[in-house]
mmCIF file of C-alpha atoms in Angstrom:
data_model
loop_
_atom_site.group_PDB
_atom_site.id
_atom_site.type_symbol
_atom_site.label_atom_id
_atom_site.label_comp_id
_atom_site.label_asym_id
_atom_site.label_seq_id
_atom_site.Cartn_x
_atom_site.Cartn_y
_atom_site.Cartn_z
ATOM 1 C CA UNK A 1 -13.063 -17.102 5.009
ATOM 2 C CA UNK A 2 -13.549 -17.876 1.555
ATOM 3 C CA UNK A 3 -11.901 -15.273 -1.125
ATOM 4 C CA UNK A 4 -14.540 -13.152 -2.849
ATOM 5 C CA UNK A 5 -12.855 -12.474 -6.155
ATOM 6 C CA UNK A 6 -9.721 -14.508 -7.626
ATOM 7 C CA UNK A 7 -6.409 -12.265 -7.561
ATOM 8 C CA UNK A 8 -5.842 -10.248 -10.838
ATOM 9 C CA UNK A 9 -3.110 -10.974 -13.298
ATOM 10 C CA UNK A 10 -0.360 -8.219 -12.872
ATOM 11 C CA UNK A 11 0.706 -6.835 -16.045
ATOM 12 C CA UNK A 12 3.587 -8.221 -17.937
ATOM 13 C CA UNK A 13 7.077 -5.745 -17.844
ATOM 14 C CA UNK A 14 10.331 -6.063 -19.263
ATOM 15 C CA UNK A 15 13.368 -6.528 -17.269
ATOM 16 C CA UNK A 16 14.351 -2.329 -17.827
ATOM 17 C CA UNK A 17 10.777 -1.006 -16.696
ATOM 18 C CA UNK A 18 11.206 -3.251 -13.426
ATOM 19 C CA UNK A 19 14.664 -2.278 -13.320
ATOM 20 C CA UNK A 20 13.268 1.119 -13.431
ATOM 21 C CA UNK A 21 10.756 0.792 -11.055
ATOM 22 C CA UNK A 22 12.991 -0.795 -8.276
ATOM 23 C CA UNK A 23 14.915 2.466 -8.420
ATOM 24 C CA UNK A 24 12.008 4.578 -8.249
ATOM 25 C CA UNK A 25 10.893 2.769 -5.242
ATOM 26 C CA UNK A 26 14.419 3.124 -3.379
ATOM 27 C CA UNK A 27 14.183 7.161 -4.112
ATOM 28 C CA UNK A 28 10.782 7.241 -3.197
ATOM 29 C CA UNK A 29 11.783 5.765 0.020
ATOM 30 C CA UNK A 30 15.061 6.877 0.688
ATOM 31 C CA UNK A 31 14.661 10.713 -0.446
ATOM 32 C CA UNK A 32 10.270 11.114 -0.543
ATOM 33 C CA UNK A 33 8.358 11.640 -2.956
ATOM 34 C CA UNK A 34 9.469 15.087 -3.767
ATOM 35 C CA UNK A 35 12.294 13.432 -4.637
ATOM 36 C CA UNK A 36 10.750 11.507 -7.388
ATOM 37 C CA UNK A 37 11.304 12.927 -10.647
ATOM 38 C CA UNK A 38 12.052 11.634 -14.070
ATOM 39 C CA UNK A 39 15.455 13.598 -13.750
ATOM 40 C CA UNK A 40 16.720 12.277 -10.398
ATOM 41 C CA UNK A 41 15.434 9.027 -11.738
ATOM 42 C CA UNK A 42 17.893 9.009 -14.466
ATOM 43 C CA UNK A 43 20.953 9.930 -12.590
ATOM 44 C CA UNK A 44 19.744 7.398 -9.915
ATOM 45 C CA UNK A 45 20.188 4.738 -13.006
ATOM 46 C CA UNK A 46 22.931 6.475 -14.455
ATOM 47 C CA UNK A 47 21.268 7.772 -17.473
ATOM 48 C CA UNK A 48 19.676 10.674 -19.255
ATOM 49 C CA UNK A 49 15.882 11.283 -18.450
ATOM 50 C CA UNK A 50 14.974 11.089 -21.762
ATOM 51 C CA UNK A 51 15.660 7.459 -21.969
ATOM 52 C CA UNK A 52 13.944 6.532 -19.448
ATOM 53 C CA UNK A 53 10.530 7.994 -20.998
ATOM 54 C CA UNK A 54 11.679 5.132 -23.910
ATOM 55 C CA UNK A 55 9.913 2.429 -21.069
ATOM 56 C CA UNK A 56 7.559 4.862 -19.253
ATOM 57 C CA UNK A 57 5.345 7.618 -21.024
ATOM 58 C CA UNK A 58 6.512 10.082 -17.335
ATOM 59 C CA UNK A 59 6.111 10.489 -13.978
ATOM 60 C CA UNK A 60 2.415 9.452 -13.684
ATOM 61 C CA UNK A 61 3.349 6.557 -15.056
ATOM 62 C CA UNK A 62 5.895 5.675 -12.499
ATOM 63 C CA UNK A 63 3.715 6.541 -9.771
ATOM 64 C CA UNK A 64 0.839 4.426 -11.106
ATOM 65 C CA UNK A 65 3.190 1.596 -11.248
ATOM 66 C CA UNK A 66 4.241 2.319 -7.675
ATOM 67 C CA UNK A 67 0.665 2.360 -6.173
ATOM 68 C CA UNK A 68 0.333 -0.917 -8.393
ATOM 69 C CA UNK A 69 3.030 -2.434 -6.324
ATOM 70 C CA UNK A 70 1.743 -1.397 -2.927
ATOM 71 C CA UNK A 71 -1.671 -2.526 -4.132
ATOM 72 C CA UNK A 72 -0.059 -6.055 -4.731
ATOM 73 C CA UNK A 73 2.227 -6.152 -1.960
ATOM 74 C CA UNK A 74 -0.234 -5.000 1.060
ATOM 75 C CA UNK A 75 -3.306 -7.364 -0.564
ATOM 76 C CA UNK A 76 -0.617 -10.545 -1.163
ATOM 77 C CA UNK A 77 0.093 -9.516 3.013
ATOM 78 C CA UNK A 78 -3.431 -9.198 4.036
ATOM 79 C CA UNK A 79 -4.688 -11.947 2.087
ATOM 80 C CA UNK A 80 -2.004 -14.376 3.618
ATOM 81 C CA UNK A 81 -2.742 -13.031 6.958
ATOM 82 C CA UNK A 82 -6.622 -13.665 6.746
ATOM 83 C CA UNK A 83 -6.403 -17.107 5.227
ATOM 84 C CA UNK A 84 -4.094 -17.965 8.490
ATOM 85 C CA UNK A 85 -6.791 -16.331 10.644
ATOM 86 C CA UNK A 86 -9.307 -17.610 13.042
ATOM 87 C CA UNK A 87 -12.995 -15.270 13.676
ATOM 88 C CA UNK A 88 -11.395 -14.230 17.348
ATOM 89 C CA UNK A 89 -8.202 -12.812 15.879
ATOM 90 C CA UNK A 90 -8.493 -11.995 12.434
ATOM 91 C CA UNK A 91 -9.217 -8.216 13.064
ATOM 92 C CA UNK A 92 -5.879 -7.831 14.992
ATOM 93 C CA UNK A 93 -4.155 -9.502 13.197
ATOM 94 C CA UNK A 94 -5.128 -7.529 9.930
ATOM 95 C CA UNK A 95 -4.262 -4.499 11.679
ATOM 96 C CA UNK A 96 -1.115 -5.778 12.918
ATOM 97 C CA UNK A 97 -0.148 -6.216 8.641
ATOM 98 C CA UNK A 98 -1.682 -3.147 7.864
ATOM 99 C CA UNK A 99 0.577 -1.272 10.152
ATOM 100 C CA UNK A 100 3.891 -2.940 9.422
ATOM 101 C CA UNK A 101 3.283 -2.519 5.872
ATOM 102 C CA UNK A 102 2.840 0.910 5.746
ATOM 103 C CA UNK A 103 5.647 1.621 8.781
ATOM 104 C CA UNK A 104 8.118 -0.074 6.680
ATOM 105 C CA UNK A 105 7.105 1.414 3.539
ATOM 106 C CA UNK A 106 5.852 5.025 4.570
ATOM 107 C CA UNK A 107 6.402 7.280 1.312
ATOM 108 C CA UNK A 108 4.981 4.121 -0.724
ATOM 109 C CA UNK A 109 2.438 4.074 1.510
ATOM 110 C CA UNK A 110 1.788 7.549 1.110
ATOM 111 C CA UNK A 111 1.626 7.812 -2.571
ATOM 112 C CA UNK A 112 -0.691 4.938 -2.642
ATOM 113 C CA UNK A 113 -3.251 6.081 0.282
ATOM 114 C CA UNK A 114 -3.348 9.483 0.170
ATOM 115 C CA UNK A 115 -3.003 11.362 -2.882
ATOM 116 C CA UNK A 116 -5.939 10.861 -5.015
ATOM 117 C CA UNK A 117 -6.317 6.918 -6.951
ATOM 118 C CA UNK A 118 -5.749 7.200 -10.664
ATOM 119 C CA UNK A 119 -8.305 4.115 -10.766
ATOM 120 C CA UNK A 120 -8.499 3.881 -14.699
ATOM 121 C CA UNK A 121 -4.380 3.218 -14.633
ATOM 122 C CA UNK A 122 -4.549 0.336 -12.326
ATOM 123 C CA UNK A 123 -4.739 -3.065 -13.114
ATOM 124 C CA UNK A 124 -8.956 -4.101 -13.010
ATOM 125 C CA UNK A 125 -9.858 -5.412 -10.221
ATOM 126 C CA UNK A 126 -6.797 -4.592 -8.297
ATOM 127 C CA UNK A 127 -7.880 -2.166 -5.838
ATOM 128 C CA UNK A 128 -11.473 -4.307 -4.707
ATOM 129 C CA UNK A 129 -8.946 -7.231 -4.375
ATOM 130 C CA UNK A 130 -6.201 -6.026 -2.433
ATOM 131 C CA UNK A 131 -8.795 -3.940 0.223
ATOM 132 C CA UNK A 132 -10.898 -7.343 0.357
ATOM 133 C CA UNK A 133 -9.296 -8.988 3.459
ATOM 134 C CA UNK A 134 -11.349 -5.856 5.505
ATOM 135 C CA UNK A 135 -14.381 -7.612 3.875
ATOM 136 C CA UNK A 136 -13.278 -10.927 4.273
ATOM 137 C CA UNK A 137 -12.271 -9.940 8.639
ATOM 138 C CA UNK A 138 -15.548 -7.937 9.193
ATOM 139 C CA UNK A 139 -18.147 -10.109 6.634
ATOM 140 C CA UNK A 140 -20.032 -6.700 6.082
ATOM 141 C CA UNK A 141 -19.421 -4.020 3.336
ATOM 142 C CA UNK A 142 -19.545 -0.692 5.210
ATOM 143 C CA UNK A 143 -18.082 -2.412 8.248
ATOM 144 C CA UNK A 144 -15.079 -3.227 6.137
ATOM 145 C CA UNK A 145 -15.208 0.280 5.161
ATOM 146 C CA UNK A 146 -14.905 1.329 8.659
ATOM 147 C CA UNK A 147 -11.903 -0.511 9.685
ATOM 148 C CA UNK A 148 -9.853 0.391 6.861
ATOM 149 C CA UNK A 149 -10.450 4.100 6.998
ATOM 150 C CA UNK A 150 -10.197 3.499 11.281
ATOM 151 C CA UNK A 151 -6.643 1.535 10.407
ATOM 152 C CA UNK A 152 -5.598 4.329 7.166
ATOM 153 C CA UNK A 153 -6.495 7.482 9.865
ATOM 154 C CA UNK A 154 -4.413 5.785 12.626
ATOM 155 C CA UNK A 155 -1.267 4.855 10.807
ATOM 156 C CA UNK A 156 -1.421 8.392 9.579
ATOM 157 C CA UNK A 157 -1.612 9.638 11.971
ATOM 158 C CA UNK A 158 1.057 6.895 13.849
ATOM 159 C CA UNK A 159 3.513 8.017 10.287
ATOM 160 C CA UNK A 160 3.169 12.124 11.015
ATOM 161 C CA UNK A 161 3.942 11.596 14.815
ATOM 162 C CA UNK A 162 0.867 13.346 15.966
ATOM 163 C CA UNK A 163 -0.258 10.685 18.705
ATOM 164 C CA UNK A 164 0.591 12.789 22.249
ATOM 165 C CA UNK A 165 4.615 12.280 23.214
ATOM 166 C CA UNK A 166 4.158 8.610 25.357
ATOM 167 C CA UNK A 167 1.628 7.178 23.748
ATOM 168 C CA UNK A 168 1.509 3.721 23.945
ATOM 169 C CA UNK A 169 0.443 3.232 20.016
ATOM 170 C CA UNK A 170 0.532 -0.419 20.484
ATOM 171 C CA UNK A 171 -2.774 -0.246 23.213
ATOM 172 C CA UNK A 172 -4.429 2.258 20.512
ATOM 173 C CA UNK A 173 -3.971 -0.342 18.221
ATOM 174 C CA UNK A 174 -5.410 -3.347 20.536
ATOM 175 C CA UNK A 175 -8.468 -0.994 21.530
ATOM 176 C CA UNK A 176 -9.085 -0.325 17.608
ATOM 177 C CA UNK A 177 -8.914 -4.117 16.984
ATOM 178 C CA UNK A 178 -11.182 -5.080 19.761
ATOM 179 C CA UNK A 179 -14.030 -2.797 18.883
ATOM 180 C CA UNK A 180 -14.104 -3.768 15.708
ATOM 181 C CA UNK A 181 -14.271 -7.560 16.980
ATOM 182 C CA UNK A 182 -16.389 -6.622 19.767
ATOM 183 C CA UNK A 183 -19.407 -6.709 17.577
#
């Protein structure tokens, strides 16, 4: 399962921007998206909010950088899974990694995958590259989109606690993998 496109090059960021984004990520995961404001971020960093604007032009830029962080992380993780998998287990392992990532970083996942995606703010090629493992696992673009949509919907339902009480979600994910493997 060869890669189709090379990994894009991440943008260069100063040490201060990296520090701000790490604090924003912690704030997002610890307190939720509603707490991700420039004022609250400044409080977390021990500086006044206007000082943040010297490094990032505003909250949309912080959110775009966090979305990029998620796409780099999930893309790297899923590419590693596909690289290490065989045809018989690639879908199940890909889904397991996707689920693991979303459950570990639920607020970052929601920011990345629920709200409209500001494609013009992303590193060129990043969105395609980060989703490419679904294509590599299925070999067909529309089947890859269907697999991603099924994984996305299933993980959102899990994050929201919308499955019936007592549901064995590991079995649900295994059934999803079988549905896309048995073709």
